[in-house]
Coordinates of C-alpha atoms in Angstrom, one line a residue:
M12 CA -25.9 110.7 67.0
D13 CA -28.5 111.7 64.5
F14 CA -29.7 109.6 61.6
G15 CA -27.7 111.6 59.0
N16 CA -24.4 111.0 60.8
L17 CA -25.2 107.3 61.2
L18 CA -25.9 107.1 57.4
C19 CA -22.6 108.8 56.6
M20 CA -20.7 106.3 58.8
I21 CA -22.4 103.3 57.2
S22 CA -21.7 104.7 53.8
A23 CA -18.0 105.3 54.6
L24 CA -17.7 101.8 56.0
F25 CA -19.3 100.3 52.9
L26 CA -17.0 102.3 50.6
F27 CA -14.0 101.2 52.7
L28 CA -15.0 97.5 52.5
L29 CA -15.8 97.9 48.8
A30 CA -12.3 99.4 48.2
L31 CA -10.7 96.5 50.2
G32 CA -12.7 94.0 48.2
L33 CA -11.6 95.6 44.9
I34 CA -8.0 95.8 46.0
G35 CA -8.2 92.1 47.1
A36 CA -9.8 91.1 43.8
A37 CA -7.2 92.9 41.8
L38 CA -4.4 91.4 43.9
F39 CA -5.9 87.9 43.4
L40 CA -6.2 88.5 39.7
I41 CA -2.6 89.6 39.4
L42 CA -1.4 86.6 41.4
F43 CA -3.7 84.3 39.4
L44 CA -2.3 85.6 36.1
Q45 CA 1.3 85.3 37.3
D46 CA 0.8 81.7 38.4
V47 CA -0.9 80.4 35.3
R48 CA 1.6 82.1 33.0
Q49 CA 4.8 81.1 34.8
T50 CA 6.4 77.8 33.9
E51 CA 8.9 77.2 36.7
H52 CA 6.6 75.9 39.5
T53 CA 4.2 73.1 38.7
I54 CA 2.0 73.4 41.9
R55 CA 1.4 77.2 41.3
R56 CA 0.6 76.6 37.6
N57 CA -1.9 73.8 38.4
Y58 CA -3.4 75.5 41.6
P59 CA -3.1 79.2 41.0
V60 CA -2.8 81.4 44.2
V61 CA -3.6 78.7 46.7
G62 CA -0.6 76.7 45.5
R63 CA 1.6 79.5 46.9
L64 CA 0.6 78.2 50.4
R65 CA 2.8 75.2 49.8
Y66 CA 5.9 77.3 49.7
L67 CA 4.8 79.4 52.7
L68 CA 4.2 76.3 54.7
E69 CA 7.6 74.9 53.7
R70 CA 9.3 78.0 55.1
L71 CA 7.2 77.9 58.2
G72 CA 8.0 74.3 58.6
E73 CA 11.7 75.0 59.0
A74 CA 10.9 76.9 62.2
L75 CA 8.1 74.7 63.4
R76 CA 9.7 71.2 62.9
Q77 CA 11.8 71.5 66.0
Y78 CA 8.5 71.7 68.0
F79 CA 5.8 70.0 66.0
F80 CA 5.1 67.3 63.3
T81 CA 7.8 65.0 61.8
L82 CA 11.5 65.7 62.1
E83 CA 13.7 66.5 59.1
R84 CA 14.8 62.9 58.5
E85 CA 11.7 60.9 59.7
E86 CA 9.5 60.7 56.6
L87 CA 9.3 57.6 54.4
P88 CA 10.0 56.6 51.7
F89 CA 12.1 59.7 51.3
D90 CA 12.6 62.3 54.1
R91 CA 12.3 66.0 53.6
A92 CA 16.1 66.6 53.7
T93 CA 16.6 64.2 50.8
R94 CA 13.8 65.6 48.7
G95 CA 14.9 69.1 49.4
W96 CA 18.4 68.2 48.3
V97 CA 17.1 66.9 45.0
Y98 CA 15.0 70.0 44.5
R99 CA 18.0 72.3 45.0
M100 CA 20.2 70.3 42.7
S101 CA 17.6 70.2 39.9
K102 CA 17.1 74.0 40.3
N103 CA 20.9 74.5 40.2
L104 CA 20.8 76.2 43.6
G105 CA 24.0 74.4 44.8
G106 CA 24.5 72.0 47.7
T107 CA 26.1 74.4 50.2
I108 CA 24.5 74.6 53.7
G109 CA 25.5 76.4 56.9
F110 CA 25.9 75.8 60.6
G111 CA 25.8 72.0 60.6
S112 CA 24.4 68.8 59.2
T113 CA 21.1 67.2 60.3
Y114 CA 22.5 63.8 59.1
D115 CA 22.8 61.6 62.2
V116 CA 26.3 60.2 62.0
Q117 CA 25.7 58.1 65.2
K118 CA 22.7 56.2 63.7
P119 CA 23.3 52.5 62.8
G120 CA 23.6 52.3 59.1
A121 CA 24.9 55.8 58.6
L122 CA 27.5 56.0 55.8
L123 CA 30.9 57.6 56.6
F124 CA 33.5 58.1 53.8
C125 CA 37.1 57.9 54.7
N126 CA 38.8 61.1 53.8
A127 CA 42.4 61.0 52.6
P128 CA 45.1 63.0 54.4
Y129 CA 46.2 64.3 51.0
P130 CA 43.2 64.6 48.8
V131 CA 43.5 64.8 45.0
L132 CA 44.3 68.3 43.7
E133 CA 42.0 69.8 41.1
E134 CA 44.6 69.6 38.3
E135 CA 45.2 65.9 39.1
R136 CA 41.6 64.8 38.7
I137 CA 40.4 62.9 35.6
P138 CA 36.9 62.2 34.3
A139 CA 35.4 58.9 35.2
P140 CA 36.0 56.7 32.2
S141 CA 33.2 55.2 30.0
L142 CA 32.5 51.5 30.3
V143 CA 31.5 49.2 27.5
I144 CA 28.4 47.1 28.0
G145 CA 28.2 43.9 25.9
P146 CA 31.7 43.8 24.3
D147 CA 30.8 40.5 22.6
A148 CA 27.6 42.0 21.0
A149 CA 27.6 43.0 17.4
Q150 CA 26.9 46.6 18.5
P151 CA 28.3 47.2 22.0
F152 CA 27.1 50.1 24.1
T153 CA 29.7 52.5 25.4
A154 CA 28.0 54.1 28.5
R155 CA 29.4 57.5 29.5
S156 CA 27.5 58.3 32.7
I157 CA 27.6 56.4 36.0
F158 CA 24.3 57.8 37.1
N159 CA 21.3 57.2 34.9
I160 CA 17.5 57.1 34.6
A161 CA 15.7 53.9 35.7
G162 CA 12.9 52.2 33.9
M163 CA 9.6 54.1 34.2
S164 CA 7.1 53.4 31.4
Y165 CA 4.9 55.7 29.5
G166 CA 1.5 55.1 31.1
A167 CA 2.9 55.0 34.6
L168 CA 4.4 58.4 33.7
S169 CA 2.6 61.1 31.7
A170 CA 3.7 62.1 28.2
P171 CA 5.2 65.5 29.4
A172 CA 7.2 63.7 32.0
V173 CA 8.7 61.2 29.5
R174 CA 9.4 64.0 27.1
A175 CA 11.2 66.0 29.8
L176 CA 13.2 63.0 30.9
S177 CA 14.3 62.3 27.3
R178 CA 15.4 65.8 26.7
G179 CA 17.2 66.1 30.0
A180 CA 18.9 62.8 29.6
H181 CA 20.3 63.9 26.2
A182 CA 21.5 67.2 27.7
A183 CA 23.3 65.5 30.6
E184 CA 24.5 62.6 28.5
V185 CA 22.8 59.9 30.6
W186 CA 20.8 57.0 29.4
L187 CA 17.0 56.6 29.8
N188 CA 15.3 53.2 30.4
T189 CA 11.9 53.0 28.6
G190 CA 10.3 50.9 31.3
E191 CA 8.1 47.9 30.2
G192 CA 5.4 49.9 28.4
G193 CA 6.9 50.0 25.0
L194 CA 8.9 52.6 22.9
T195 CA 7.1 55.8 22.1
P196 CA 7.9 59.0 20.2
H197 CA 8.1 60.7 23.7
H198 CA 11.1 58.5 24.6
R199 CA 12.8 59.3 21.3
E200 CA 12.1 63.0 21.3
G201 CA 15.2 64.2 23.1
G202 CA 17.7 61.9 21.2
S203 CA 19.1 60.4 24.4
D204 CA 20.6 56.9 24.7
L205 CA 17.8 54.4 25.4
I206 CA 17.6 51.0 27.0
F207 CA 14.5 49.2 26.0
Q208 CA 12.9 47.1 28.8
I209 CA 11.1 43.9 27.9
G210 CA 8.5 43.1 30.6
T211 CA 6.5 39.9 31.0
A212 CA 3.8 41.3 28.7
K213 CA 6.4 42.2 26.0
F214 CA 4.7 45.4 25.1
G215 CA 6.0 46.7 21.7
V216 CA 7.9 43.5 20.7
H217 CA 5.3 40.7 20.8
D218 CA 3.5 38.9 18.1
A219 CA -0.2 38.0 17.9
D220 CA 0.3 35.1 20.4
G221 CA 2.1 37.3 22.9
R222 CA 5.6 35.9 22.2
L223 CA 8.7 37.8 21.2
D224 CA 8.6 38.9 17.6
P225 CA 12.1 39.0 16.0
R226 CA 10.9 41.5 13.4
R227 CA 9.6 44.0 16.0
L228 CA 12.7 43.5 18.1
R229 CA 14.9 44.5 15.1
E230 CA 12.7 47.6 14.5
V231 CA 13.1 48.7 18.1
A232 CA 16.8 48.0 18.0
Q233 CA 17.3 50.7 15.4
H234 CA 16.5 53.3 18.2
V235 CA 18.0 51.8 21.4
K236 CA 21.4 51.0 22.7
A237 CA 20.5 47.8 24.7
F238 CA 17.7 45.6 25.9
E239 CA 16.8 44.8 29.5
L240 CA 14.8 41.6 30.1
K241 CA 12.7 42.3 33.2
L242 CA 12.4 39.3 35.5
A243 CA 11.2 41.1 38.6
Q244 CA 10.8 44.6 40.1
G245 CA 11.9 45.5 43.6
A246 CA 8.6 46.9 44.8
K247 CA 6.6 43.8 43.7
P248 CA 8.7 40.6 43.2
G249 CA 6.5 37.8 42.0
R250 CA 4.0 40.1 40.5
G251 CA 3.9 41.6 37.0
G252 CA 3.4 45.2 36.1
V253 CA 0.2 46.9 37.1
L254 CA -1.3 49.9 35.3
P255 CA -4.7 51.0 36.7
G256 CA -7.5 51.5 34.3
V257 CA -7.7 55.3 35.0
K258 CA -4.3 55.6 33.4
V259 CA -5.0 53.6 30.3
T260 CA -5.8 56.4 27.9
P261 CA -6.4 55.9 24.2
E262 CA -2.7 56.7 23.4
V263 CA -1.4 54.4 26.2
A264 CA -3.8 51.7 25.0
A265 CA -2.6 52.0 21.4
V266 CA 1.1 51.7 22.4
R267 CA 0.5 48.7 24.6
G268 CA -2.3 47.0 22.5
I269 CA -4.8 46.8 25.4
P270 CA -8.4 48.0 25.9
V271 CA -8.9 51.7 26.8
G272 CA -9.9 52.3 30.5
Q273 CA -9.2 48.7 31.7
S274 CA -6.6 47.9 34.3
C275 CA -3.6 46.1 32.8
C276 CA -1.9 43.4 34.8
S277 CA 1.1 41.7 33.2
P278 CA 2.0 38.0 33.9
N279 CA 4.0 37.4 37.0
R280 CA 6.8 35.9 34.8
H281 CA 7.8 35.2 31.3
P282 CA 6.0 32.0 30.3
E283 CA 8.9 30.9 28.2
I284 CA 11.4 31.2 31.0
T285 CA 11.2 28.3 33.5
D286 CA 14.8 28.0 34.7
D287 CA 18.3 29.4 34.2
D288 CA 18.8 27.7 30.9
T289 CA 15.7 29.0 29.3
L290 CA 16.6 32.4 30.6
L291 CA 20.0 32.2 28.8
D292 CA 18.2 30.9 25.7
M293 CA 16.0 34.0 25.6
I294 CA 18.9 36.3 26.1
A295 CA 20.7 34.7 23.2
R296 CA 17.6 35.0 21.0
I297 CA 17.2 38.7 21.7
R298 CA 21.0 39.4 21.2
D299 CA 21.1 37.4 17.9
A300 CA 18.0 39.1 16.6
T301 CA 19.1 42.7 17.4
G302 CA 22.9 42.7 17.7
R303 CA 22.5 44.8 20.9
P304 CA 23.7 44.0 24.4
V305 CA 21.1 42.2 26.5
G306 CA 20.8 42.2 30.3
I307 CA 18.3 41.3 32.9
K308 CA 16.6 43.0 35.8
M309 CA 16.1 41.0 38.9
V310 CA 15.5 41.1 42.6
L311 CA 17.2 38.8 45.1
G312 CA 15.4 37.0 47.9
C313 CA 18.5 35.0 48.8
D314 CA 21.8 34.0 47.1
T315 CA 20.4 30.8 45.6
A316 CA 19.1 32.5 42.4
I317 CA 22.4 34.2 41.4
L318 CA 24.5 31.2 42.4
G319 CA 22.4 29.0 40.2
L320 CA 22.6 31.4 37.3
C321 CA 26.4 31.6 37.6
E322 CA 26.6 27.9 37.5
A323 CA 24.5 27.7 34.4
I324 CA 26.7 30.3 32.7
L325 CA 29.9 28.6 33.6
R326 CA 28.5 25.3 32.3
R327 CA 27.5 26.8 28.9
G328 CA 30.3 29.3 28.5
E329 CA 30.7 33.0 29.3
I330 CA 29.4 34.0 25.8
H331 CA 25.9 33.0 27.1
A332 CA 26.0 35.4 30.1
P333 CA 23.8 38.5 30.2
D334 CA 25.7 41.6 29.3
F335 CA 24.5 43.3 32.5
I336 CA 22.4 42.7 35.6
T337 CA 20.2 45.5 36.9
L338 CA 19.6 44.6 40.6
D339 CA 16.5 46.2 42.1
G340 CA 16.3 46.4 45.8
G341 CA 13.2 45.3 47.7
D342 CA 12.8 48.9 48.9
A343 CA 12.5 50.3 45.3
G344 CA 9.5 52.2 44.0
T345 CA 6.6 51.6 41.6
G346 CA 3.5 53.2 40.2
A347 CA 1.2 50.6 41.6
A348 CA 1.7 47.3 43.6
P349 CA 0.1 45.3 46.3
Q350 CA 1.2 46.6 49.7
V351 CA 2.1 43.2 51.1
L352 CA 4.7 42.7 48.3
M353 CA 6.0 46.3 48.6
D354 CA 6.4 45.9 52.4
H355 CA 7.8 42.4 52.8
M356 CA 9.1 40.9 49.5
G357 CA 12.7 41.0 48.3
L358 CA 15.9 42.0 49.9
P359 CA 16.8 45.6 50.2
L360 CA 19.8 46.8 48.1
N361 CA 22.0 47.1 51.2
E362 CA 22.0 43.3 51.5
S363 CA 21.4 42.1 48.0
L364 CA 24.1 44.2 46.1
P365 CA 27.1 42.7 48.0
M366 CA 25.5 39.3 47.5
L367 CA 25.3 39.7 43.8
V368 CA 28.7 41.3 43.3
D369 CA 30.4 38.6 45.5
A370 CA 28.7 35.8 43.6
L371 CA 29.9 37.2 40.3
H372 CA 33.5 37.5 41.7
Q373 CA 33.4 34.0 43.0
A374 CA 32.4 32.7 39.6
G375 CA 35.0 34.8 37.8
L376 CA 32.2 36.6 35.9
R377 CA 32.5 40.0 37.4
E378 CA 34.4 41.5 34.5
R379 CA 32.1 39.9 31.9
I380 CA 28.8 41.1 33.5
R381 CA 28.2 44.8 34.3
V382 CA 26.3 45.5 37.5
I383 CA 23.6 48.3 37.6
A384 CA 22.3 49.1 41.1
S385 CA 18.8 50.3 41.6
G386 CA 16.7 51.1 44.6
K387 CA 16.5 54.5 46.5
L388 CA 19.8 55.7 45.1
V389 CA 18.7 59.3 44.8
D390 CA 21.7 61.1 46.4
T391 CA 25.4 61.3 46.0
A392 CA 26.4 59.3 49.1
R393 CA 24.1 56.4 48.3
V394 CA 25.4 56.2 44.7
A395 CA 29.0 56.3 45.9
W396 CA 28.1 53.6 48.4
A397 CA 26.8 51.4 45.5
L398 CA 30.0 52.0 43.5
S399 CA 32.1 51.1 46.6
V400 CA 30.3 47.8 47.0
G401 CA 31.0 46.9 43.4
A402 CA 28.4 48.3 41.1
D403 CA 29.4 49.8 37.7
F404 CA 26.3 52.1 37.4
A405 CA 23.5 53.4 39.4
V406 CA 20.0 54.3 38.3
T407 CA 17.0 55.9 40.0
G408 CA 13.4 56.6 39.0
R409 CA 12.0 58.5 42.0
G410 CA 15.0 60.8 42.1
F411 CA 14.2 62.0 38.6
M412 CA 10.6 62.2 39.5
F413 CA 11.5 64.7 42.2
A414 CA 13.5 66.6 39.6
L415 CA 10.4 66.8 37.5
G416 CA 8.5 68.3 40.5
C417 CA 7.1 65.2 42.4
I418 CA 6.2 66.2 45.9
Q419 CA 5.7 62.6 47.2
A420 CA 1.9 62.9 47.3
M421 CA 1.7 59.0 47.0
R422 CA -1.0 59.2 44.4
C423 CA 0.8 57.5 41.5
H424 CA -1.7 54.7 41.3
L425 CA -4.8 57.0 41.3
G426 CA -4.0 59.1 38.3
T427 CA -4.4 62.3 40.4
C428 CA -0.8 63.3 40.8
P429 CA -1.0 67.0 41.6
T430 CA 2.2 67.8 39.7
G431 CA 1.2 65.9 36.5
V432 CA 4.2 63.6 36.7
T433 CA 2.1 60.4 36.8
S434 CA -1.3 61.8 35.8
H435 CA -2.9 61.8 32.4
S436 CA -5.3 64.6 33.2
P437 CA -4.6 67.5 30.8
R438 CA -5.4 70.0 33.6
L439 CA -2.7 68.5 35.8
Q440 CA -0.2 68.0 33.0
K441 CA -0.3 71.6 32.0
G442 CA 1.8 72.4 35.2
L443 CA 4.6 70.2 33.9
V444 CA 6.3 72.4 31.3
V445 CA 8.6 70.1 29.3
E446 CA 11.3 72.7 28.5
E447 CA 11.7 73.8 32.1
K448 CA 11.6 70.3 33.6
A449 CA 14.1 69.0 31.1
I450 CA 16.6 71.5 32.4
R451 CA 16.0 70.3 35.9
V452 CA 16.5 66.7 34.9
A453 CA 19.8 67.5 33.4
N454 CA 20.9 69.6 36.4
Y455 CA 20.1 66.8 38.8
A456 CA 22.0 64.2 36.7
R457 CA 25.0 66.4 36.4
A458 CA 24.9 67.2 40.2
V459 CA 25.0 63.5 41.2
N460 CA 27.7 62.6 38.7
G461 CA 29.7 65.6 39.8
G462 CA 29.1 64.9 43.5
I463 CA 30.3 61.3 43.4
N464 CA 33.5 62.5 41.8
E465 CA 33.9 65.1 44.5
L466 CA 33.5 62.5 47.2
A467 CA 36.1 60.3 45.4
H468 CA 38.6 63.2 45.3
A469 CA 38.2 63.8 49.0
C470 CA 38.9 60.0 49.5
G471 CA 42.2 60.4 47.5
L472 CA 40.8 58.9 44.3
L473 CA 41.2 60.2 40.8
H474 CA 37.6 59.5 39.9
A475 CA 34.4 57.7 41.2
R476 CA 35.1 54.4 39.4
Q477 CA 38.0 53.9 41.8
F478 CA 35.8 53.5 44.9
R479 CA 36.4 50.4 46.8
R480 CA 34.9 49.0 50.0
D481 CA 37.6 50.3 52.2
N482 CA 36.6 53.8 51.3
V483 CA 33.4 53.6 53.2
R484 CA 32.5 52.9 56.8
V485 CA 29.1 51.9 58.2
V486 CA 28.0 52.9 61.7
Q487 CA 27.1 49.9 63.8
S488 CA 26.3 51.7 67.0
P489 CA 27.0 55.1 68.4
G490 CA 30.7 55.7 68.5
R491 CA 31.6 52.5 66.4
S492 CA 31.8 52.1 62.6
I493 CA 33.4 49.4 60.5
P494 CA 34.7 49.5 56.9
L495 CA 32.6 47.9 54.2
D496 CA 35.3 45.4 53.4
E497 CA 35.0 44.1 56.9
L498 CA 31.2 44.1 56.8
Y499 CA 31.3 42.5 53.4
P500 CA 34.7 40.9 52.9
Y501 CA 35.9 40.5 49.3
P502 CA 35.5 36.9 48.1
R503 CA 38.1 34.7 46.6
V504 CA 38.1 35.6 42.9
G505 CA 37.7 32.8 40.4
G506 CA 36.4 30.2 42.7
P507 CA 33.4 28.1 41.9
A508 CA 30.0 29.7 42.5
G509 CA 28.7 29.0 45.9
V510 CA 32.1 28.5 47.6

């Protein structure tokens, strides 16, 4: 081969590689522009081009999981099947699957609903009725939705996340709990029903000495339907709220009245509340100042706490009872908490919810006090289980985070959430398009509220509020399940607390 031919070959190869490079660059540019301009997928918007690998790997995982890595239902705190279900519901893709379920119906703890031989016909079904919270308050709250949004504060969540939740809550007619970080324009933007949470630091409603300010309570009451006095949180009982300094932006600091960039740790309890009587005193002060229903958020470590509270209420009179109790399970979530508390403190909802409901029944207070269940209630079956045990409502935080685009990266406490749900980085927040995510929030809420009614109809019930313990069985061992009313027998109604 002479030098001329060699030079021609090298030139041709160079031109070929150059053409490939130009085509590749053009393709990269097209994909880049598509990703940064679209508003549907947060990961692609925040990480153009390379973010597409997530969806490719998800699809490859369907084929590879049976040979490698974790199985479909092995991950914690939420397995891939549960997260995938929420994603599909929020995108309005429907809940239909084929071939068979991956849910292990032989595993101890599995829930099995008792289908009726003659399920309710479509024309016989009726909507689940609204319930009144705080009938003795000057301004009771008529709650329309069974499934609602749990307390997640601005600061723990980003501004776009709170705005999307507010808009989605209004569209789906569910309530939104503000969390303990105060009331912001972001919460009010969508016009949804709001429950204002008062944490131990009393952000947004305290005076110069850190105590409840009746004037500020009345100002907040103009924009909310009820108040929730937070005693404890399931992920960290015995510890107040924690907001890492990296998440204390100037706006967050202004809302809470704290220094910018410094970690904020709330007291581990309300200094004014030392026993059941002082708790009831504070509930009365808030109710008298605002005219709104007032409830409490608590975590049970044993039945002593709720039995003692019931005794104090009966001694003072039912008028002094909280209007609702939000029971958070020990397996609930948080933006930041010590691992030892998250792992080992507080009873999970499976054990504590029957304990609470039965104690209220025994004391004859069940009709007076509404019960709101909280703690990993992200799917239809778990919400229906809570209703069957005796809850009036169910709330979730992490379920709605999934609807916003959360991928369970476990970076909530670092401020580096890749989807912008819990990050205050403008670069990461740009992926969370409020208008798009609000639709997903509403879709998810409607799907769960619709799904629990669908389960009820299959059980022969007219609507989801008719669920009872005999509608659900719990697997004890392979081949053996027992009904909930055998696992948790109904107590004698109206007996003294503790009997």
